[in-house]
CSV table of C-alpha atoms in Angstrom, one decimal:
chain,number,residue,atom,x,y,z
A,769,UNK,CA,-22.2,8.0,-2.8
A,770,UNK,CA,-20.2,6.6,-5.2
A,771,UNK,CA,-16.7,6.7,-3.7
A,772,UNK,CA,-15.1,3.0,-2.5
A,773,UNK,CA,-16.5,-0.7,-2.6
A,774,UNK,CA,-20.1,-1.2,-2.0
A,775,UNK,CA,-19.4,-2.5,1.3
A,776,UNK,CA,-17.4,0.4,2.2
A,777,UNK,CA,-20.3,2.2,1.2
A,778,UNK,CA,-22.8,0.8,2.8
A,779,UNK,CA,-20.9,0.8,6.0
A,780,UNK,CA,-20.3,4.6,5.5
A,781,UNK,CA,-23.5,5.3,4.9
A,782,UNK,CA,-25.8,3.2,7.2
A,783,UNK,CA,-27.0,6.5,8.9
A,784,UNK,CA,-28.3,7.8,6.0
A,785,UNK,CA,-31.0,4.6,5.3
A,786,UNK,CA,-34.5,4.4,5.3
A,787,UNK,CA,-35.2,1.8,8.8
A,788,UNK,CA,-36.1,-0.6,5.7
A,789,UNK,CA,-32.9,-0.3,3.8
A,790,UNK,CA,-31.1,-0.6,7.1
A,791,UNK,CA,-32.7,-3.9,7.3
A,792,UNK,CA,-31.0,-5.0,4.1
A,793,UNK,CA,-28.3,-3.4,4.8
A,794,UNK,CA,-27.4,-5.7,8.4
A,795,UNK,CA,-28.2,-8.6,6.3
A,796,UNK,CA,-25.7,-8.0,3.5
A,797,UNK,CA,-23.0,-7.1,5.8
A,798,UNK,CA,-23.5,-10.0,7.9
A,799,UNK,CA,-23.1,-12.4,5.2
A,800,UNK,CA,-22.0,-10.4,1.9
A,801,UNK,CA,-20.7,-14.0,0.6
A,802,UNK,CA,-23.7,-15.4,1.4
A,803,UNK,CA,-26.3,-12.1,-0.6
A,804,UNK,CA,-23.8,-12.3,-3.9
A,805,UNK,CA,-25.6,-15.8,-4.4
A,806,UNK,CA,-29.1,-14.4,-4.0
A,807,UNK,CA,-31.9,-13.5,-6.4
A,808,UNK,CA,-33.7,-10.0,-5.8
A,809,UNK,CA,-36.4,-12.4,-4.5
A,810,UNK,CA,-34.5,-14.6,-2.1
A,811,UNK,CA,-32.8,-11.6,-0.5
A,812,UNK,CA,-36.5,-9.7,-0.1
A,813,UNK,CA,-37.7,-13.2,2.0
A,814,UNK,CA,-34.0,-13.1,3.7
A,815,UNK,CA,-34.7,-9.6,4.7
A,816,UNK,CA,-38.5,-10.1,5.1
A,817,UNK,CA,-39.1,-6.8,2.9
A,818,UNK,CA,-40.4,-6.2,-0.4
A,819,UNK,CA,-38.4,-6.8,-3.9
A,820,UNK,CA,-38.5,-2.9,-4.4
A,821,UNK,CA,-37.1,-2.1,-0.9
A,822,UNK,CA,-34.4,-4.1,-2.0
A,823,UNK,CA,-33.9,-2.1,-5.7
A,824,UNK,CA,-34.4,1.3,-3.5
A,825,UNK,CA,-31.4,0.0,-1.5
A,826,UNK,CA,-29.5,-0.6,-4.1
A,827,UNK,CA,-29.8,2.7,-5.4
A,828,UNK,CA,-29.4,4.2,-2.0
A,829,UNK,CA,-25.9,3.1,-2.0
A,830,UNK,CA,-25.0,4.1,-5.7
A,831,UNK,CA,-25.6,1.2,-7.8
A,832,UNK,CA,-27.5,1.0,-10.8
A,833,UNK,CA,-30.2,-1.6,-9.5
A,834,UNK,CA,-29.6,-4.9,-8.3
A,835,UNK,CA,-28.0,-7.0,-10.8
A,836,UNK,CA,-25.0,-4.1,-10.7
A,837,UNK,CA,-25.3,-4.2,-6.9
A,838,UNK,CA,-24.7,-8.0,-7.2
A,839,UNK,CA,-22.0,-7.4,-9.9
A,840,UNK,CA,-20.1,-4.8,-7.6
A,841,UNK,CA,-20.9,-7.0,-4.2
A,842,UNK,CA,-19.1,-9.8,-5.5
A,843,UNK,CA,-15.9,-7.3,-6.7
A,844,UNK,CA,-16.1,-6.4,-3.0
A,845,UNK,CA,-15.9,-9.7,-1.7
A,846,UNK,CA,-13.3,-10.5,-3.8
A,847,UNK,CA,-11.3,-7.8,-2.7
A,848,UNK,CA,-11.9,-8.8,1.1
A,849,UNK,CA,-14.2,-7.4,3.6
A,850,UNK,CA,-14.2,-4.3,4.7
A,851,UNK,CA,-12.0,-3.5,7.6
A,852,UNK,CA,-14.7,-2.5,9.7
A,853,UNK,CA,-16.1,-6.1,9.7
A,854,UNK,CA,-12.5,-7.3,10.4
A,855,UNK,CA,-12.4,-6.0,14.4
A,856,UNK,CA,-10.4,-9.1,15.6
A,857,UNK,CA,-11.5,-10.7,19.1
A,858,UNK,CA,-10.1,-12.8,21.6
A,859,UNK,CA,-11.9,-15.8,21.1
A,860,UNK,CA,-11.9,-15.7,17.3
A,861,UNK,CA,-10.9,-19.1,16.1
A,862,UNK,CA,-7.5,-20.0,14.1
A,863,UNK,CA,-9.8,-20.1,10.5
A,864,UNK,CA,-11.9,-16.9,11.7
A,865,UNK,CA,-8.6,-14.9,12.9
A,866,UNK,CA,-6.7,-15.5,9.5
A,867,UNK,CA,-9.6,-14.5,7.7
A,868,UNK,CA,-10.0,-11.3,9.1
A,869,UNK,CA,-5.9,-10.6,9.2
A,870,UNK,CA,-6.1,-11.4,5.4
A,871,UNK,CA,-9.2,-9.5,4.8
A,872,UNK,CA,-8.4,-6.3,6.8
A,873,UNK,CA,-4.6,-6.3,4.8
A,874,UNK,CA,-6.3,-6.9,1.2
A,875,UNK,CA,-9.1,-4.4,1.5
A,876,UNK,CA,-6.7,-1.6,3.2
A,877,UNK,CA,-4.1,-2.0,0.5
A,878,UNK,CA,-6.5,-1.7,-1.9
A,879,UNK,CA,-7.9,1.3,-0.2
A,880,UNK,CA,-4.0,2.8,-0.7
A,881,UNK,CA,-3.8,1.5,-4.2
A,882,UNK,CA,-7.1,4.0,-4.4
A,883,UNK,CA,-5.9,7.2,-3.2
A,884,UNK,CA,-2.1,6.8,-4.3
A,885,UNK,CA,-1.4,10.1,-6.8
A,886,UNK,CA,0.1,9.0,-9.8
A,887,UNK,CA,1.9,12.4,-10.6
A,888,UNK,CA,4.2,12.0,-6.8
A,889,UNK,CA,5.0,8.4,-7.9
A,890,UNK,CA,6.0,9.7,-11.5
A,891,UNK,CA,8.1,12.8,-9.8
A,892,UNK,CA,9.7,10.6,-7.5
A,893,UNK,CA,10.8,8.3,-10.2
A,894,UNK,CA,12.1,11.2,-11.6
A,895,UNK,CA,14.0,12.3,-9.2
A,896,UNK,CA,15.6,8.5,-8.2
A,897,UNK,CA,16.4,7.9,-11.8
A,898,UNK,CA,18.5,11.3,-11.9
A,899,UNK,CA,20.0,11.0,-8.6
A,900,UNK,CA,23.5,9.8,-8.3
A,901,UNK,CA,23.3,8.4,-4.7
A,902,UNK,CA,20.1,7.2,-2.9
A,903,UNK,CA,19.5,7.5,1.6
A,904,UNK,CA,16.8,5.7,3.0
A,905,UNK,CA,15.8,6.8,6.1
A,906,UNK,CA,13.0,5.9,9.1
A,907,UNK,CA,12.8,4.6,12.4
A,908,UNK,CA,10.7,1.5,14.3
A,909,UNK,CA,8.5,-0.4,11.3
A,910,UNK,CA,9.6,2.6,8.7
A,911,UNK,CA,13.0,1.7,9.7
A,912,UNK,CA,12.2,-1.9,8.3
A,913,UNK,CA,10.9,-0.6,5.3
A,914,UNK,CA,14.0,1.3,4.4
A,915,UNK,CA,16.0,-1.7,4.9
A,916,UNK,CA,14.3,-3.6,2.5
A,917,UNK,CA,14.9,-0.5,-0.2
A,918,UNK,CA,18.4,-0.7,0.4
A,919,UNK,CA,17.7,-3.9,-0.9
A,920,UNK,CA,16.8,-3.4,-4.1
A,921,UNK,CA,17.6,-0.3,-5.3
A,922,UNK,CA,21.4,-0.6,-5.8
A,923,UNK,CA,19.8,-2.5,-8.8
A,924,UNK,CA,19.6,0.8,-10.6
A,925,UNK,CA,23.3,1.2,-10.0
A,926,UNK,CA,23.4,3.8,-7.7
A,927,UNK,CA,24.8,4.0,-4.1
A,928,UNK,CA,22.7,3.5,-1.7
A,929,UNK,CA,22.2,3.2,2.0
A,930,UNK,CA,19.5,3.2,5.0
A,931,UNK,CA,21.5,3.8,8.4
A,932,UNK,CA,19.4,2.7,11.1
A,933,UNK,CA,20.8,5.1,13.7
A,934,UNK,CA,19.8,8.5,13.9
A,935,UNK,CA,23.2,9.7,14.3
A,936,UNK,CA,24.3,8.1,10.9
A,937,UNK,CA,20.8,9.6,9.4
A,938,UNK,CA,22.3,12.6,10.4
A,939,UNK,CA,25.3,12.1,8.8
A,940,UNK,CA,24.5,10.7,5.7
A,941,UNK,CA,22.0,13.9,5.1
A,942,UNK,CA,24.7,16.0,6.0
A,943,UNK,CA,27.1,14.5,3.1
A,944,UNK,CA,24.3,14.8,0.7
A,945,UNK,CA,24.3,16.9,-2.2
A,946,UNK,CA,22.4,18.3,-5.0
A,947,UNK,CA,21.9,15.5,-6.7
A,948,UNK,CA,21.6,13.4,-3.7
A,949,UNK,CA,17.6,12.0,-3.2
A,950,UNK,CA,16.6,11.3,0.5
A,951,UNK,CA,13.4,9.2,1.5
A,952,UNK,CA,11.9,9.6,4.4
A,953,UNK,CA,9.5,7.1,5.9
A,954,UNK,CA,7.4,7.6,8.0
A,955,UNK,CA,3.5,7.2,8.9
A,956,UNK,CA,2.8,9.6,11.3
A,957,UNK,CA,5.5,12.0,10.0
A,958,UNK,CA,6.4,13.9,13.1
A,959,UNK,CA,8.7,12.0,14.3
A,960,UNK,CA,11.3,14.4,15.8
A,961,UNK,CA,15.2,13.2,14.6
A,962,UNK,CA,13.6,12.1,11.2
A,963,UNK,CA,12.2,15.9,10.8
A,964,UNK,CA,15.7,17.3,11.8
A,965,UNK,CA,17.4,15.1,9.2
A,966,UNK,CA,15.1,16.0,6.4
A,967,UNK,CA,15.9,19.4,7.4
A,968,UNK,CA,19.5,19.1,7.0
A,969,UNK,CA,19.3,17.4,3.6
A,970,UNK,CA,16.8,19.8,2.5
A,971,UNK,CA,19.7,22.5,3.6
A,972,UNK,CA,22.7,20.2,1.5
A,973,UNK,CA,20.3,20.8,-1.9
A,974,UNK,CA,19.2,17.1,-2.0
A,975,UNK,CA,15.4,16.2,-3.5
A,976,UNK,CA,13.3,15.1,-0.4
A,977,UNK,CA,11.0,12.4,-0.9
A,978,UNK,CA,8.6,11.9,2.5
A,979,UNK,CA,6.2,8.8,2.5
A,980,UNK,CA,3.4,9.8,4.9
A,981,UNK,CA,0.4,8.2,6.1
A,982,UNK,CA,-1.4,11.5,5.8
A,983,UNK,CA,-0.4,15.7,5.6
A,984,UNK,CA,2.0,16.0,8.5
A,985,UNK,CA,5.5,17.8,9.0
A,986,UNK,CA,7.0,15.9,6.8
A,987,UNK,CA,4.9,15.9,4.0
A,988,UNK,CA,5.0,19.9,4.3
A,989,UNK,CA,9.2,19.8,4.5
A,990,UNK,CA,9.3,17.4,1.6
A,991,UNK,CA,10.0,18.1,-2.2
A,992,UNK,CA,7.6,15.4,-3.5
A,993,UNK,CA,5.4,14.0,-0.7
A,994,UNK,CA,3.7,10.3,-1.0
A,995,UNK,CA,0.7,9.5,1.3
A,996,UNK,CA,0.0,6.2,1.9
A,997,UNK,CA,-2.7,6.7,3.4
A,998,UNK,CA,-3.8,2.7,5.2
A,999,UNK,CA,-6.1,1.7,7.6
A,1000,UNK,CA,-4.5,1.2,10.4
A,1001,UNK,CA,-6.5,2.1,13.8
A,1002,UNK,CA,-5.2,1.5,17.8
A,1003,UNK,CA,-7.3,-1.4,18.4
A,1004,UNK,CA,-4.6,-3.8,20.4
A,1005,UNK,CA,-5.3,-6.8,18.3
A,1006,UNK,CA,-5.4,-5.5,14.3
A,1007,UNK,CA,-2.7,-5.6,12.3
A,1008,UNK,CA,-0.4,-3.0,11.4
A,1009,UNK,CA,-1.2,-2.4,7.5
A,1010,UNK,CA,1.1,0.9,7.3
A,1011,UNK,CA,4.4,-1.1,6.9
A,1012,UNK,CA,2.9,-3.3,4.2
A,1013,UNK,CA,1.4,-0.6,2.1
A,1014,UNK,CA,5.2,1.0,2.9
A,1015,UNK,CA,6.3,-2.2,1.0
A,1016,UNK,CA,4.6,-2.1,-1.5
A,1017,UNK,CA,5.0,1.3,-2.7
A,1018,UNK,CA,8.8,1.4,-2.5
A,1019,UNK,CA,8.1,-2.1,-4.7
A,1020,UNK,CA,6.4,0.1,-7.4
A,1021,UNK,CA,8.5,2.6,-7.1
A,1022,UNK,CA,12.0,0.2,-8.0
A,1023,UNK,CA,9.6,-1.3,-11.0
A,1024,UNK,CA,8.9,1.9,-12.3
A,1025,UNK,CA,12.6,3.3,-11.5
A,1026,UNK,CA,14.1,-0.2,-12.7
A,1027,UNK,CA,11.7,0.7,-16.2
A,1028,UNK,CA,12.8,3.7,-16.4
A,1029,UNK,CA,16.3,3.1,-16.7
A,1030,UNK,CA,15.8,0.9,-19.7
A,1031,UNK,CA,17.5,-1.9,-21.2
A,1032,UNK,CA,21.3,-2.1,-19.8
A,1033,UNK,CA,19.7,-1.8,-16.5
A,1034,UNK,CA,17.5,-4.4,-16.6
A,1035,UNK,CA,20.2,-6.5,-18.5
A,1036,UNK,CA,21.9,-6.1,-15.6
A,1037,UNK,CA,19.0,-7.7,-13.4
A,1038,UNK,CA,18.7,-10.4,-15.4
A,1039,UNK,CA,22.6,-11.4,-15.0
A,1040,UNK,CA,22.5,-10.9,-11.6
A,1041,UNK,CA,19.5,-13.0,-10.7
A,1042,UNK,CA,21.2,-15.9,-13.3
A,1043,UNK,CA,24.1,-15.6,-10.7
A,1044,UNK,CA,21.9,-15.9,-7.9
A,1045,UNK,CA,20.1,-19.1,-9.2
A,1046,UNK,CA,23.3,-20.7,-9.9
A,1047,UNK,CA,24.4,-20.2,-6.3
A,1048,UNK,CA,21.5,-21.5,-5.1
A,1049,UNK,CA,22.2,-24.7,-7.4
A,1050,UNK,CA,26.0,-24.7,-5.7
A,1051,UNK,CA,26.7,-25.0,-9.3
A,1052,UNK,CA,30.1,-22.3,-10.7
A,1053,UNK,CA,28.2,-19.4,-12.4
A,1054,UNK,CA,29.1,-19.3,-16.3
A,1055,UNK,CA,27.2,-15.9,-17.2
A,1056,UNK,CA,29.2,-13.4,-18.3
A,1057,UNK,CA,29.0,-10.6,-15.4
A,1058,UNK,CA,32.9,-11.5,-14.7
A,1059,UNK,CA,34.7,-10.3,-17.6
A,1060,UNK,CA,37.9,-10.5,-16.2
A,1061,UNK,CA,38.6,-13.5,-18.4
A,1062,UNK,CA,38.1,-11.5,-21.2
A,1063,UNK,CA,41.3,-9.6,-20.7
């Protein structure tokens, strides 16, 4: 029972308790900010058990007694609480709702951070860093997601696009080429016209990257598949975590892919965001990106 925070844990586990442990566990999750400030004896009177029903709850839930049930509580809280203590209500307050929007983002990207697998994020460097020409592709909140790529990865030097409508999807897969590397985004990864375009860039020869929230259609069509796998669920007032975690992982993945490349590359960052400060400033840039002086 060692897998997650210790208030994942205890959550996931509740039905396993003694009635006793239960007890302490209801009064950690109610206030897990409040128990990380406890002693073993003022969280026995706070339960109204005994000091050992408090060490046998600790152990219950996979920590080595209580002062490493403390030491792991307080990780926990630091990371947020749990998304299953972060159901947001209609009559939650303004301090209460932004709590748990914060909360329920910072414990669900962590939970992605988790169960990302280093050897798809290595491969798909890989394959970006060889590529010659880079397609972004997804629809609704993915769609967003491959905008912002577009964003950054022409950093590496490499073309690269994200066409929002399906037709130029289409077409851009069907221009692709061996050395061509297609992402698809997508959480649920069935959507239909994404699918068909895989498909026809899988056809072309080009690498297929699919980010997925899970295994799905496109994970199974795609040369290197990356689940993000967040916590998103259908209640109507939480938070949609998948396009954040989306974010972030095509951020690690230019970082890496920007690393990769090595020095001229990020030379070539550095000039350009010199250029962009001085146009901020309004002030003429003087770096040395425009050699057509020179000559």
């Amino acid at each position: 029972m060692n897998a997650g925070t210790v208030l994942e844990r205890i959550n996931n586990g509740l039905e396993t308790l003694r009635r006793s442990e239960r007890k302490v566990a209801d009064v950690v999750l109610a206030d897990p900010h409040g128990v990380v400030r406890m002693t073993l004896a003022e969280l026995a009177e706070a339960v109204g058990v005994s000091q050992p029903t408090i060490v046998r709850f600790a152990n219950a839930i996979g920590c080595d007694g209580f002062h490493d049930f403390r030491i792991q509580l307080a990780q926990s809280v630091a990371l947020g609480i749990p998304a299953t203590q972060s159901v947001i209500e209609a009559q939650d307050g303004t301090a209460t709702l932004v709590s748990k929007v914060f909360d329920f983002s910072i414990t669900s990207l962590d939970h992605v951070r988790r169960h990302l697998d280093p050897d798809a994020l290595d491969r798909t460097v890989e394959a970006i860093t060889a590529a010659d020409r880079l397609i972004f592709i997804g629809l609704g909140a993915s769609g967003i997601v491959a905008m912002d790529a577009e964003q950054k990865f022409p950093l590496l030097g490499v073309p690269c696009s994200a066409p929002i409508d399906t037709h130029q999807q289409f077409l851009a897969a069907a221009t692709s080429t061996p050395t061509t590397v297609l992402v698809a985004i997508s959480n649920t990864g069935r959507t239909a016209s994404i699918l068909d375009t895989v498909r026809v860039a899988r056809d072309r020869g080009a690498t297929v990257v699919g980010i997925t929230g899970g295994p799905s259609p496109l994970a199974e069509l795609s040369d290197i598949a990356l689940i993000v796998e967040s916590l998103d669920n259908t209640d109507v007032y939480t938070p949609t975590i998948s396009r954040l975690a989306q974010l972030v992982v095509i951020d690690t993945i230019a970082t890496m892919s920007l690393l990769r490349r090595g020095e001229p590359a990020l030379g070539d960052v550095r000039e350009m965001k010199a250029r962009l400060a001085q146009m901020r400033s309004g002030a003429p840039y003087q770096g040395g990106l425009d050699r057509r002086e020179e000559t």
